[in-house]
mmCIF file of C-alpha atoms and ligand atoms in Angstrom:
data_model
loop_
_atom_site.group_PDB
_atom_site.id
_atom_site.type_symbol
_atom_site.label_atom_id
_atom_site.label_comp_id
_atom_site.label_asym_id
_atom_site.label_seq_id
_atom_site.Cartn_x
_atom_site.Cartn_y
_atom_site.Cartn_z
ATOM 1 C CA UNK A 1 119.681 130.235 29.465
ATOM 2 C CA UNK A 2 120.223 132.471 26.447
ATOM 3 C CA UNK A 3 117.202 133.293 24.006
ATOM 4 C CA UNK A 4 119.039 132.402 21.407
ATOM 5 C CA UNK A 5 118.907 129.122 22.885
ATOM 6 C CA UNK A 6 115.070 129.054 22.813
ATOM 7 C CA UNK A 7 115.700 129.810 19.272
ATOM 8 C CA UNK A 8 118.454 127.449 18.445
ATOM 9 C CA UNK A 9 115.922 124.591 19.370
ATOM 10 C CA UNK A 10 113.420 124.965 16.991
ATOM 11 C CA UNK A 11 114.688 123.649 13.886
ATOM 12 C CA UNK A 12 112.893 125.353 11.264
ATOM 13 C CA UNK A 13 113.765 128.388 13.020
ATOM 14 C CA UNK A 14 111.013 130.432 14.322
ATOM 15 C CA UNK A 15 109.200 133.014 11.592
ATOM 16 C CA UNK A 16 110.219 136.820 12.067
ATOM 17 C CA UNK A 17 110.409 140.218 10.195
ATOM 18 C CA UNK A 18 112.489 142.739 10.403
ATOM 19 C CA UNK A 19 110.162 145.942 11.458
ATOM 20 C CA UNK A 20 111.812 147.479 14.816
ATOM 21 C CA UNK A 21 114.940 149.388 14.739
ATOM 22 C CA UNK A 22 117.008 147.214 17.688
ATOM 23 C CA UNK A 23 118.475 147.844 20.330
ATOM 24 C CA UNK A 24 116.664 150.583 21.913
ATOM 25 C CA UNK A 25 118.802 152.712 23.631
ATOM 26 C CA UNK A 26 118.823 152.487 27.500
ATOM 27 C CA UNK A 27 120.034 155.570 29.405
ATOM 28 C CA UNK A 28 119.915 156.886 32.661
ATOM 29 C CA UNK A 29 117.278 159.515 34.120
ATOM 30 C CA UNK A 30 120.439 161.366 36.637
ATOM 31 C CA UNK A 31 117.857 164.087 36.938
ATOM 32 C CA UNK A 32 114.764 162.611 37.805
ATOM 33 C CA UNK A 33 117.314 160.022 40.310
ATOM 34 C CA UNK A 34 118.890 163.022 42.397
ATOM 35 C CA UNK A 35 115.328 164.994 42.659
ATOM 36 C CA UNK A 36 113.675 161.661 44.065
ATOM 37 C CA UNK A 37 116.765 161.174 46.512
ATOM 38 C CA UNK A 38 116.391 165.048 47.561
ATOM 39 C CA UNK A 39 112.880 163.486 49.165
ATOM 40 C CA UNK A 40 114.021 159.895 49.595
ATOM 41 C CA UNK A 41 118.148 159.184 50.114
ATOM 42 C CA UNK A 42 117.661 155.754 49.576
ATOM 43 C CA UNK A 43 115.444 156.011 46.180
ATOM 44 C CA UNK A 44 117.064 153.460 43.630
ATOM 45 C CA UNK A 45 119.050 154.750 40.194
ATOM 46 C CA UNK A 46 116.560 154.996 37.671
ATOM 47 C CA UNK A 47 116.794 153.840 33.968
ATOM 48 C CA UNK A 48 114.893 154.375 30.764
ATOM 49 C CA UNK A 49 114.565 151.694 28.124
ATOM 50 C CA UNK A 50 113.259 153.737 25.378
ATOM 51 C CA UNK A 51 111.058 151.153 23.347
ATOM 52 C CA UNK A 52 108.934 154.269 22.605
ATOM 53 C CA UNK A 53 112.125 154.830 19.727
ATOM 54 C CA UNK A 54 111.690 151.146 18.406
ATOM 55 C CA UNK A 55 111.425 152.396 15.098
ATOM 56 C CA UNK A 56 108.782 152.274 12.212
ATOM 57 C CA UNK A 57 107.295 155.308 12.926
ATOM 58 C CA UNK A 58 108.143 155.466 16.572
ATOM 59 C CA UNK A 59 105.968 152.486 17.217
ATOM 60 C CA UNK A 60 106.605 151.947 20.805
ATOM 61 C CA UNK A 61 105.927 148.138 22.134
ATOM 62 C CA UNK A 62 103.865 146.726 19.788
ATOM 63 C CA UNK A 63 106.341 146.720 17.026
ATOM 64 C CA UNK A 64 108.268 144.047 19.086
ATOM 65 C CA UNK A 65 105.373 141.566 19.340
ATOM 66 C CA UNK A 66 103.989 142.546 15.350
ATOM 67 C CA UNK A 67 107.588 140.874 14.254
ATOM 68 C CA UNK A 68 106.273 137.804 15.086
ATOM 69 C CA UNK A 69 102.786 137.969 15.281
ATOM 70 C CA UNK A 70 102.736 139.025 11.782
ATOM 71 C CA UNK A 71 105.449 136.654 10.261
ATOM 72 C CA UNK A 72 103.252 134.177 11.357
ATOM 73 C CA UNK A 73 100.230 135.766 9.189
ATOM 74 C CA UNK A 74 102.029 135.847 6.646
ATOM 75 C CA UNK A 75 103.621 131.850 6.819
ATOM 76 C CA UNK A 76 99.765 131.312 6.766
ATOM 77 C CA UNK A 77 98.939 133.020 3.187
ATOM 78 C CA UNK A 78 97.584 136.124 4.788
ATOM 79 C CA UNK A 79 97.236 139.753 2.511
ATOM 80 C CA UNK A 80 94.614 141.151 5.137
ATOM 81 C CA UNK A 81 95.108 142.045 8.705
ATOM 82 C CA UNK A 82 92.074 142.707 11.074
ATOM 83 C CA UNK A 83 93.074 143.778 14.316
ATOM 84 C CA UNK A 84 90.977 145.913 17.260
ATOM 85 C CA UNK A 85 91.423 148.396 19.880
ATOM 86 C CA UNK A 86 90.085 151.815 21.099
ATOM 87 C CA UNK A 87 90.086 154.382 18.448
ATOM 88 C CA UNK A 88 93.573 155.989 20.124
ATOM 89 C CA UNK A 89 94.865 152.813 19.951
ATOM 90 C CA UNK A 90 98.804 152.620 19.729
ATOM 91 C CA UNK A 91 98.589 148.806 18.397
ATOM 92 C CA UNK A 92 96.070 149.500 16.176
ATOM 93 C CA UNK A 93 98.524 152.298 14.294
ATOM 94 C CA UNK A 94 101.767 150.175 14.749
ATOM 95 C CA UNK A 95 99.764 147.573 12.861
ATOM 96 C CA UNK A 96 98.787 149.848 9.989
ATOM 97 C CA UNK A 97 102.450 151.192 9.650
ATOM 98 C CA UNK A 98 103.488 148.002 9.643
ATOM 99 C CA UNK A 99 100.566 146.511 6.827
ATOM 100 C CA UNK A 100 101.422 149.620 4.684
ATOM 101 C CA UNK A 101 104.827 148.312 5.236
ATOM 102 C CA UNK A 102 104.496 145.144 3.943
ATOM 103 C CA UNK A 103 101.836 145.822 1.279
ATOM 104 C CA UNK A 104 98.783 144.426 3.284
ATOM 105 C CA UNK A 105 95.305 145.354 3.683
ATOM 106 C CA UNK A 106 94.982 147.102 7.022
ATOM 107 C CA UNK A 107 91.392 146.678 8.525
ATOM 108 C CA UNK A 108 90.752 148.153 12.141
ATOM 109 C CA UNK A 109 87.893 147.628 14.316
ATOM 110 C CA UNK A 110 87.492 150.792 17.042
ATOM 111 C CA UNK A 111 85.658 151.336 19.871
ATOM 112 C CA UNK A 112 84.367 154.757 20.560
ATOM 113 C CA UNK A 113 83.216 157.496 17.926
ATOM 114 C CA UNK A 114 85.280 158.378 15.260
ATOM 115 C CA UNK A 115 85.548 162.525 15.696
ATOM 116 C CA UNK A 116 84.974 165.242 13.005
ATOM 117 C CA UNK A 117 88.316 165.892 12.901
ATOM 118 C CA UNK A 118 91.168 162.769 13.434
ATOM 119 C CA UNK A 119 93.802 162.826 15.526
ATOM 120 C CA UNK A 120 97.051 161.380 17.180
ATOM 121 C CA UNK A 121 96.502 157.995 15.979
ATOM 122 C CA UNK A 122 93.532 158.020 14.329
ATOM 123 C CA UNK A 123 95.004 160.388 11.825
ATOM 124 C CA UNK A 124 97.833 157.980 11.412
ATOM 125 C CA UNK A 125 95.846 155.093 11.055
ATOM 126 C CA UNK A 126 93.625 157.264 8.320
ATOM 127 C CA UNK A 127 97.359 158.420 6.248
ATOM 128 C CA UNK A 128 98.175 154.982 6.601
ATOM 129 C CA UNK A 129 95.478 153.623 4.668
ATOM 130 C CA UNK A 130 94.033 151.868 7.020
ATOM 131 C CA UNK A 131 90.048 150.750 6.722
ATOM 132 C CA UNK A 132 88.275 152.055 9.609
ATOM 133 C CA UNK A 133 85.219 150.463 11.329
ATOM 134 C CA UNK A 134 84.392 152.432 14.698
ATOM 135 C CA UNK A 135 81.760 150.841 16.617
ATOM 136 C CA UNK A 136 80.100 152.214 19.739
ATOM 137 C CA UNK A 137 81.824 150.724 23.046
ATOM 138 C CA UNK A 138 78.772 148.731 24.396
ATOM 139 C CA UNK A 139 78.403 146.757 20.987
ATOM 140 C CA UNK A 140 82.248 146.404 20.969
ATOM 141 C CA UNK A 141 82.929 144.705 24.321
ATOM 142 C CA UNK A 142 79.613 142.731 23.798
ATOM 143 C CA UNK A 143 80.430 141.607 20.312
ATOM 144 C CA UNK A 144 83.939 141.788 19.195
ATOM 145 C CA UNK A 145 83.994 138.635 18.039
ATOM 146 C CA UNK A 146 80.854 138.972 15.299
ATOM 147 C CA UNK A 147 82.264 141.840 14.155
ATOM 148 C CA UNK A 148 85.622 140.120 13.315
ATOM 149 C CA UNK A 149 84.132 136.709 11.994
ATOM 150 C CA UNK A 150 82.070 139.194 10.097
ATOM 151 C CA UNK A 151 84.829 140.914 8.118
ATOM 152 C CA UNK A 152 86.746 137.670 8.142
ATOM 153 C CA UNK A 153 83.567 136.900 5.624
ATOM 154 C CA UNK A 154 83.356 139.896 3.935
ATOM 155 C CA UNK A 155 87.176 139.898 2.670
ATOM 156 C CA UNK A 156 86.840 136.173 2.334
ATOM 157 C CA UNK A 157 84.554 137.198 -0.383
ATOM 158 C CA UNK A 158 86.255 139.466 -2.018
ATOM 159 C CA UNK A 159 88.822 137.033 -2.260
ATOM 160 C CA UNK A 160 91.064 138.142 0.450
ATOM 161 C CA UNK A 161 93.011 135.929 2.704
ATOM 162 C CA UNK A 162 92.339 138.022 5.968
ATOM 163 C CA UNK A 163 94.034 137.023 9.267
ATOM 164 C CA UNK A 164 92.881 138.298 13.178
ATOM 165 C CA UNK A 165 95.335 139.829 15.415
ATOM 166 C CA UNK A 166 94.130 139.946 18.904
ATOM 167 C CA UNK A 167 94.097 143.259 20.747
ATOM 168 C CA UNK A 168 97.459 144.426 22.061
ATOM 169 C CA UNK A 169 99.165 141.148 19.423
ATOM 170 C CA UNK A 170 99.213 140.033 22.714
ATOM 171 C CA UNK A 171 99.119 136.298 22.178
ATOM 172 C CA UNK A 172 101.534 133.165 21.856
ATOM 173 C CA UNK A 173 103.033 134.809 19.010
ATOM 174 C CA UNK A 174 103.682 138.258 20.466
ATOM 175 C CA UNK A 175 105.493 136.850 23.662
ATOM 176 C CA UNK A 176 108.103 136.269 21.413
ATOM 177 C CA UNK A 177 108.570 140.325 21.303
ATOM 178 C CA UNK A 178 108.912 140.687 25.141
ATOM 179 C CA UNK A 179 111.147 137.489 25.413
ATOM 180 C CA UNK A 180 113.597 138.611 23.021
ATOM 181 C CA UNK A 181 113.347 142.269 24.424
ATOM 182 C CA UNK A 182 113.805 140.718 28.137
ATOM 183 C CA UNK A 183 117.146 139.636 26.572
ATOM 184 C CA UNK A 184 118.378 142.673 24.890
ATOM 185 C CA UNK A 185 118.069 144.599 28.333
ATOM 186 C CA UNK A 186 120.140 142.140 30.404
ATOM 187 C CA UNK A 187 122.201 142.294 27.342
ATOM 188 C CA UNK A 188 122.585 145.841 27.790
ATOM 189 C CA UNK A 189 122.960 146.237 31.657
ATOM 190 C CA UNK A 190 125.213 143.363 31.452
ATOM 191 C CA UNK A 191 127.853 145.764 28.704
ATOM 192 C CA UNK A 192 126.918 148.823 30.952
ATOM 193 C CA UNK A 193 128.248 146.797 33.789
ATOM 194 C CA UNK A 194 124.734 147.689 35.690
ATOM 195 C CA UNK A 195 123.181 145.422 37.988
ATOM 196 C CA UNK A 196 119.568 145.336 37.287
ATOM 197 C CA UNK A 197 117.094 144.571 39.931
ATOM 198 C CA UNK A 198 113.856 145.461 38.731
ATOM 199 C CA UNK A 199 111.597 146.464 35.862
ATOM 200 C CA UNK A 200 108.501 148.882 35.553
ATOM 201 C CA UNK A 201 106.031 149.261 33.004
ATOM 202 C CA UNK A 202 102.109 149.613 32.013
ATOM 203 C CA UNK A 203 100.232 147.081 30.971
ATOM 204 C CA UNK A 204 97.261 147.172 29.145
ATOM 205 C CA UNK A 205 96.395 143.615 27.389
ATOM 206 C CA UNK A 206 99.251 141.433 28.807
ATOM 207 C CA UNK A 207 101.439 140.308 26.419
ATOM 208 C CA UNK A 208 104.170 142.791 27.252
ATOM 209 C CA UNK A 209 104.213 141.805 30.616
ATOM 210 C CA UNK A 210 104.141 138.021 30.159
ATOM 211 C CA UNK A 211 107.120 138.662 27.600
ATOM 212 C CA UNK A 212 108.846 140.355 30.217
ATOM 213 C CA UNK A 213 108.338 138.387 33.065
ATOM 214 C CA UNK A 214 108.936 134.414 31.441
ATOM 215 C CA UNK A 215 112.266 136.189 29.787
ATOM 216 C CA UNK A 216 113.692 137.235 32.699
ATOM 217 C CA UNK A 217 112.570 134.345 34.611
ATOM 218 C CA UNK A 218 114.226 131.930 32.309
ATOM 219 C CA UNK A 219 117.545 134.454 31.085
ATOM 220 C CA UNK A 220 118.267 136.202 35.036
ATOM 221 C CA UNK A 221 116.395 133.774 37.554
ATOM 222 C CA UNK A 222 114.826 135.944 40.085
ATOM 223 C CA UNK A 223 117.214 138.141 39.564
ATOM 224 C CA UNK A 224 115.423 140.912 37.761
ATOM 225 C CA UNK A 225 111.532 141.364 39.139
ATOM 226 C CA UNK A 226 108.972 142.863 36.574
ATOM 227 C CA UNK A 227 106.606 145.118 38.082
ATOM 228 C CA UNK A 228 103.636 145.572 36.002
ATOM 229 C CA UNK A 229 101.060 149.004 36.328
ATOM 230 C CA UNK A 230 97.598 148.558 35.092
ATOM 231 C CA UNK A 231 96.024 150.509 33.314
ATOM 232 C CA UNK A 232 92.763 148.837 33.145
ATOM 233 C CA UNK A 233 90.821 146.145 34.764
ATOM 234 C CA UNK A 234 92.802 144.800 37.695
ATOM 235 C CA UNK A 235 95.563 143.270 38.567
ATOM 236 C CA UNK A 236 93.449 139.304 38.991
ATOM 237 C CA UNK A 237 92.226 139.953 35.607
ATOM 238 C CA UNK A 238 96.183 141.028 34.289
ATOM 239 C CA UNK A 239 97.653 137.281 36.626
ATOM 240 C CA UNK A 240 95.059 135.779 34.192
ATOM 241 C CA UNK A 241 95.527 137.452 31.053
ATOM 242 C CA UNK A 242 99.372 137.391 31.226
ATOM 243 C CA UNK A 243 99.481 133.376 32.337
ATOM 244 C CA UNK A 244 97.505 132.732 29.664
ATOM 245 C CA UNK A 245 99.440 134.530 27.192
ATOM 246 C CA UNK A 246 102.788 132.331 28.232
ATOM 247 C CA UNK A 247 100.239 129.377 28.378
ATOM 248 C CA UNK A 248 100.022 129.922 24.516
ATOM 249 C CA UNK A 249 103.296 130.327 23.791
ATOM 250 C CA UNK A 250 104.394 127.390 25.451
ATOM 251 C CA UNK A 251 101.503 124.857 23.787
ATOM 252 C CA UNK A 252 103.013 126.749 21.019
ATOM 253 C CA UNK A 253 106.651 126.834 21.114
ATOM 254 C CA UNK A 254 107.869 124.129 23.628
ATOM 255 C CA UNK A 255 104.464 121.707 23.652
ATOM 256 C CA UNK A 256 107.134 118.846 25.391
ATOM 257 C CA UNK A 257 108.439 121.189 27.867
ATOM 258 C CA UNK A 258 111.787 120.806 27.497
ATOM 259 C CA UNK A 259 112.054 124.560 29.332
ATOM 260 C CA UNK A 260 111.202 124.453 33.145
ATOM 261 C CA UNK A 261 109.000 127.180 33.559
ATOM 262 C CA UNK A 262 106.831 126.604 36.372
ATOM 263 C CA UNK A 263 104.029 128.248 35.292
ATOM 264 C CA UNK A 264 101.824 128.170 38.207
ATOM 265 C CA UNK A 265 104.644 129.982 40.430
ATOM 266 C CA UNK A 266 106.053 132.415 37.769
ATOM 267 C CA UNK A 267 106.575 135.529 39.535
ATOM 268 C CA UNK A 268 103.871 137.864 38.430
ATOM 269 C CA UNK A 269 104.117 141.359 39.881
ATOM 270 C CA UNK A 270 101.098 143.831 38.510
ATOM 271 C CA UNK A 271 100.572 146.461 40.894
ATOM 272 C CA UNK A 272 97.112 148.008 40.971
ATOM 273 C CA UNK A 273 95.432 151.059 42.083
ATOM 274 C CA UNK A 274 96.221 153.507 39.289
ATOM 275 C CA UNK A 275 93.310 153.434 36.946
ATOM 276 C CA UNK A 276 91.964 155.826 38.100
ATOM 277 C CA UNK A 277 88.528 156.831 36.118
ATOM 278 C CA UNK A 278 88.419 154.476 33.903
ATOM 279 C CA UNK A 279 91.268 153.355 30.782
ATOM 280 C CA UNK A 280 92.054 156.596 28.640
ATOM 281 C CA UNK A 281 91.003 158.940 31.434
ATOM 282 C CA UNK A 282 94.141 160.625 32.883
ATOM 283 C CA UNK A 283 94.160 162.255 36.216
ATOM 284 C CA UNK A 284 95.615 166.091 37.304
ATOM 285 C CA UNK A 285 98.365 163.864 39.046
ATOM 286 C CA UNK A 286 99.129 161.747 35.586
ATOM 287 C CA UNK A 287 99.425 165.116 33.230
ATOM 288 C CA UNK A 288 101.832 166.456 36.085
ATOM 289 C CA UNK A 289 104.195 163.548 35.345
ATOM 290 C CA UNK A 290 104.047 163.985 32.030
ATOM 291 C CA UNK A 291 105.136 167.930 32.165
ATOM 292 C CA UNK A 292 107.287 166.968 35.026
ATOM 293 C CA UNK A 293 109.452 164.341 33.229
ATOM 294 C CA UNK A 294 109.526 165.981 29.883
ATOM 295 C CA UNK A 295 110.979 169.060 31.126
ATOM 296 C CA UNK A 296 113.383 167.281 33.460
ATOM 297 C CA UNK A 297 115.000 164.705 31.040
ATOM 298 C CA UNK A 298 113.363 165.025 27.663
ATOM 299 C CA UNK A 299 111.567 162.273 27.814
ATOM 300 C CA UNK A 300 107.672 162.113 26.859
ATOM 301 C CA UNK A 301 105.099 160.645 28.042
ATOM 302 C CA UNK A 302 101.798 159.188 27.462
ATOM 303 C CA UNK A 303 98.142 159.499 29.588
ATOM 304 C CA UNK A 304 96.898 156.162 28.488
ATOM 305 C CA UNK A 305 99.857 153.884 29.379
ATOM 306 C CA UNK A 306 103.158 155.087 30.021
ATOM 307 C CA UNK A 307 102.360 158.281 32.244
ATOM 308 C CA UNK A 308 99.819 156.340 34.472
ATOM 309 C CA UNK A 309 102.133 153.858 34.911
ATOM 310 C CA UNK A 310 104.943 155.875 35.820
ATOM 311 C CA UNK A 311 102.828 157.919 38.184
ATOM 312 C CA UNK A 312 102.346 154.659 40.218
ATOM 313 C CA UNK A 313 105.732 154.376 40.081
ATOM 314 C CA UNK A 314 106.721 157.722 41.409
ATOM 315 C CA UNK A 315 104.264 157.617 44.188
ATOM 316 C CA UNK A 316 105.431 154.316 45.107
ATOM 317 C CA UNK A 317 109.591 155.362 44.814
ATOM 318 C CA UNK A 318 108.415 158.331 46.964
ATOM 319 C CA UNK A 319 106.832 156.014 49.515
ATOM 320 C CA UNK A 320 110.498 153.852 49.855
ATOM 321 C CA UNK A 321 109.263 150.845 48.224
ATOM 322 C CA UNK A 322 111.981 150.366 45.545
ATOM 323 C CA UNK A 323 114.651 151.101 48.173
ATOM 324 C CA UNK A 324 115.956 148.192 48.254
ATOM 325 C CA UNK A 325 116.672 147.991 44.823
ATOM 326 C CA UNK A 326 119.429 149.486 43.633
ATOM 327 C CA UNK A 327 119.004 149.710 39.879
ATOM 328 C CA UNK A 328 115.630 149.954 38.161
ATOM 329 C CA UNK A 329 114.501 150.491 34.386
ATOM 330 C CA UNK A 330 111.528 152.247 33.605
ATOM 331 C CA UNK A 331 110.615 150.504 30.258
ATOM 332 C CA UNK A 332 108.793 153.140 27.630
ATOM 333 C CA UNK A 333 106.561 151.500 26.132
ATOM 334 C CA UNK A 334 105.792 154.631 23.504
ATOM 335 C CA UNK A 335 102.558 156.094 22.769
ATOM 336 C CA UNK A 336 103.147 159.973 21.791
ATOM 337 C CA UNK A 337 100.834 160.118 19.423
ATOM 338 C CA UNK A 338 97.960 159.790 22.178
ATOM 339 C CA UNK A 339 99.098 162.711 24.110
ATOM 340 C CA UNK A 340 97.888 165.139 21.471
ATOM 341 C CA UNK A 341 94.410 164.388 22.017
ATOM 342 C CA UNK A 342 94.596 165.832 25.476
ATOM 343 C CA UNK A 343 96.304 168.652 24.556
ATOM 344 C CA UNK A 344 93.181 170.526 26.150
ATOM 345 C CA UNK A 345 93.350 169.064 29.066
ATOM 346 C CA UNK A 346 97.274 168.896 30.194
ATOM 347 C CA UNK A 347 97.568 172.184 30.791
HETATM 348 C C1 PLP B 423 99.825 148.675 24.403
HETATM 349 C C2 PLP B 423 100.643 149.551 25.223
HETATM 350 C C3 PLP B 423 101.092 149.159 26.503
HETATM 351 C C4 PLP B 423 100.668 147.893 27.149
HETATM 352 O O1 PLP B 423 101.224 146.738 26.588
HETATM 353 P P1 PLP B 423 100.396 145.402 26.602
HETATM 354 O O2 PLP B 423 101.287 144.385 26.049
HETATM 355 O O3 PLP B 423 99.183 145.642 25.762
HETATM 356 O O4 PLP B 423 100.010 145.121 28.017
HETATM 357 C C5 PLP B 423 101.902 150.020 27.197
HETATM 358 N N1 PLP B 423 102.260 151.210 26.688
HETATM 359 C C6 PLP B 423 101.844 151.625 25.484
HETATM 360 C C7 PLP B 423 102.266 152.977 25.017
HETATM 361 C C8 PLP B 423 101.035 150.814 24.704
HETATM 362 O O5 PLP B 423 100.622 151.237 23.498
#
């Protein structure tokens, strides 16, 4: 099973735009892979999918997932875009580079307190023209939906047509993203003539994840396992979250079920015990990894997502439990931008 046979069997063709620069380039970390086998001889290769270059101002994941997810706003007469997150939020910027983009009203709702002076991507989300509503975290994880259904109201009445994103675009639309991505990699070990075995990354709302784990599922079998980090909550909440998210997609996309995805039994691998304080709170051991691979292979990055993740990761390559594997990408899932808010703390 190809994804462009998913595709091939809708016949009006499934809405998408054009936002990420694809493929992202996968390369290998030789570095990083002999200084884990100096400490570990049987330590897998390690790859980098670099989805933190996807393009549109180096939007990382959410770019993927915003092809769809906002194709479809648009097939529905949207001009407005409401979407939510914490005020660092990497979505919440992709989606205002991508609004300004297209010519759309960019509203964002944000937990926390909006500082004196923004930054990472707050300031983006302020150059980008987006309109900012920060709300206090207690009132946003209470209420989130009042405050949407408000503004929903509010641009109604101005004579807007404003649409809701969910956090993360991780939804039945977004899946899409993750699918299509799943298929590019194979794609790309497959031309690199590299047997893939596994896949790391962070998750933080789901929809990467379930992308990730229903393509290669349906494209490599079992072939490929997708190990997921969280970054928040745990890892019953992510098995939830994710199912749910493919759940969509297939009332959806394939409401007959003419794929076989057993839903119930898809392999869902998040590995917890790396969230440490709390979601945006890095550890000592997190900031090392982000010095520690930037200085070793160039690569950068992130305390919220991609650095906590990764620091699982390590700790866990360390300990010998990839060694049976014998390739495995690390996919970047982006979020520069929200290292320079820590720059007082990382070193
Ligand atoms: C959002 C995000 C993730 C998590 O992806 P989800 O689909 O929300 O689980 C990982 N890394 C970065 C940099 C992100 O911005």
């Amino acid at each position: 099973m190809h994804f462009q046979q998913i595709l091939d069997r809708h016949a009006g063709g499934i809405s998408k735009l054009s936002l990420a620069q694809l493929p992202t380039p996968l390369q290998p970390l030789s570095r990083l892979t002999a200084q884990l086998r100096s400490n570990n001889p049987n330590s897998p290769k390690i790859w980098v999918k670099r989805d933190d270059l996807s393009g549109q101002l180096l939007s990382g994941n959410k770019v993927r997932k915003l092809e769809y997810t906002l194709a479809y706003a648009l097939d529905q007469g949207a001009n407005a875009i409401i979407t939510a997150g914490g005020v660092q939020s990497n979505h919440c910027r992709a989606t205002a580079a991508a609004c300004a983009q297209l010519g759309l009203r960019c509203d964002l709702i944000l937990r926390g307190e909006s500082p004196a002076i923004a930054d990472g991507n707050l300031l983006l989300d302020k150059l980008l023209g987006a309109h900012l509503h920060t709300i206090p975290p207690r009132q946003y994880y209470d209420q989130l939906d009042n405050y949407v259904a408000e503004l929903q109201s509010e641009l109604t009445q101005q004579g807007l047509s404003p649409w809701y994103i969910p956090v993360g675009a991780s939804d039945g639309y977004g899946v899409w993203g993750y699918l299509q991505a799943a298929d590019e990699l194979l794609d790309q070990a497959s031309i690199q003539d590299i047997q893939l075995d596994a896949c790391v990354m962070a998750t933080g709302s789901g929809g990467t994840a379930a992308g990730l784990s229903l393509g290669m599922q349906l494209f490599a079998g079992n072939n490929v396992q997708v190990f997921a980090y969280n970054v928040c909550d745990d890892a019953r909440y992510f098995e939830q979250k994710s199912r749910q998210d493919i759940q969509a997609w297939q009332a959806l996309f394939d409401p007959e079920h003419h794929l076989e995805i057993d839903l119930a039994n898809l392999p869902l691998h998040i590995v917890d015990g790396f969230v440490g304080e709390g979601y945006g709170k890095a550890s000592r051991s997190v900031y090392r990894r982000i010095k520690q691979l930037a200085g070793l292979e160039g690569v950068v990055l992130d305390p919220v997502y991609t650095a906590k993740a990764f620091d699982g990761f390590s700790q866990h390559l360390l300990a010998g439990q990839y060694d049976h594997f014998e390739n495995v990408v690390f996919m970047h899932t982006g979020g520069l931008f929200g290292v320079f808010p820590h720059r007082e703390l990382l070193f």
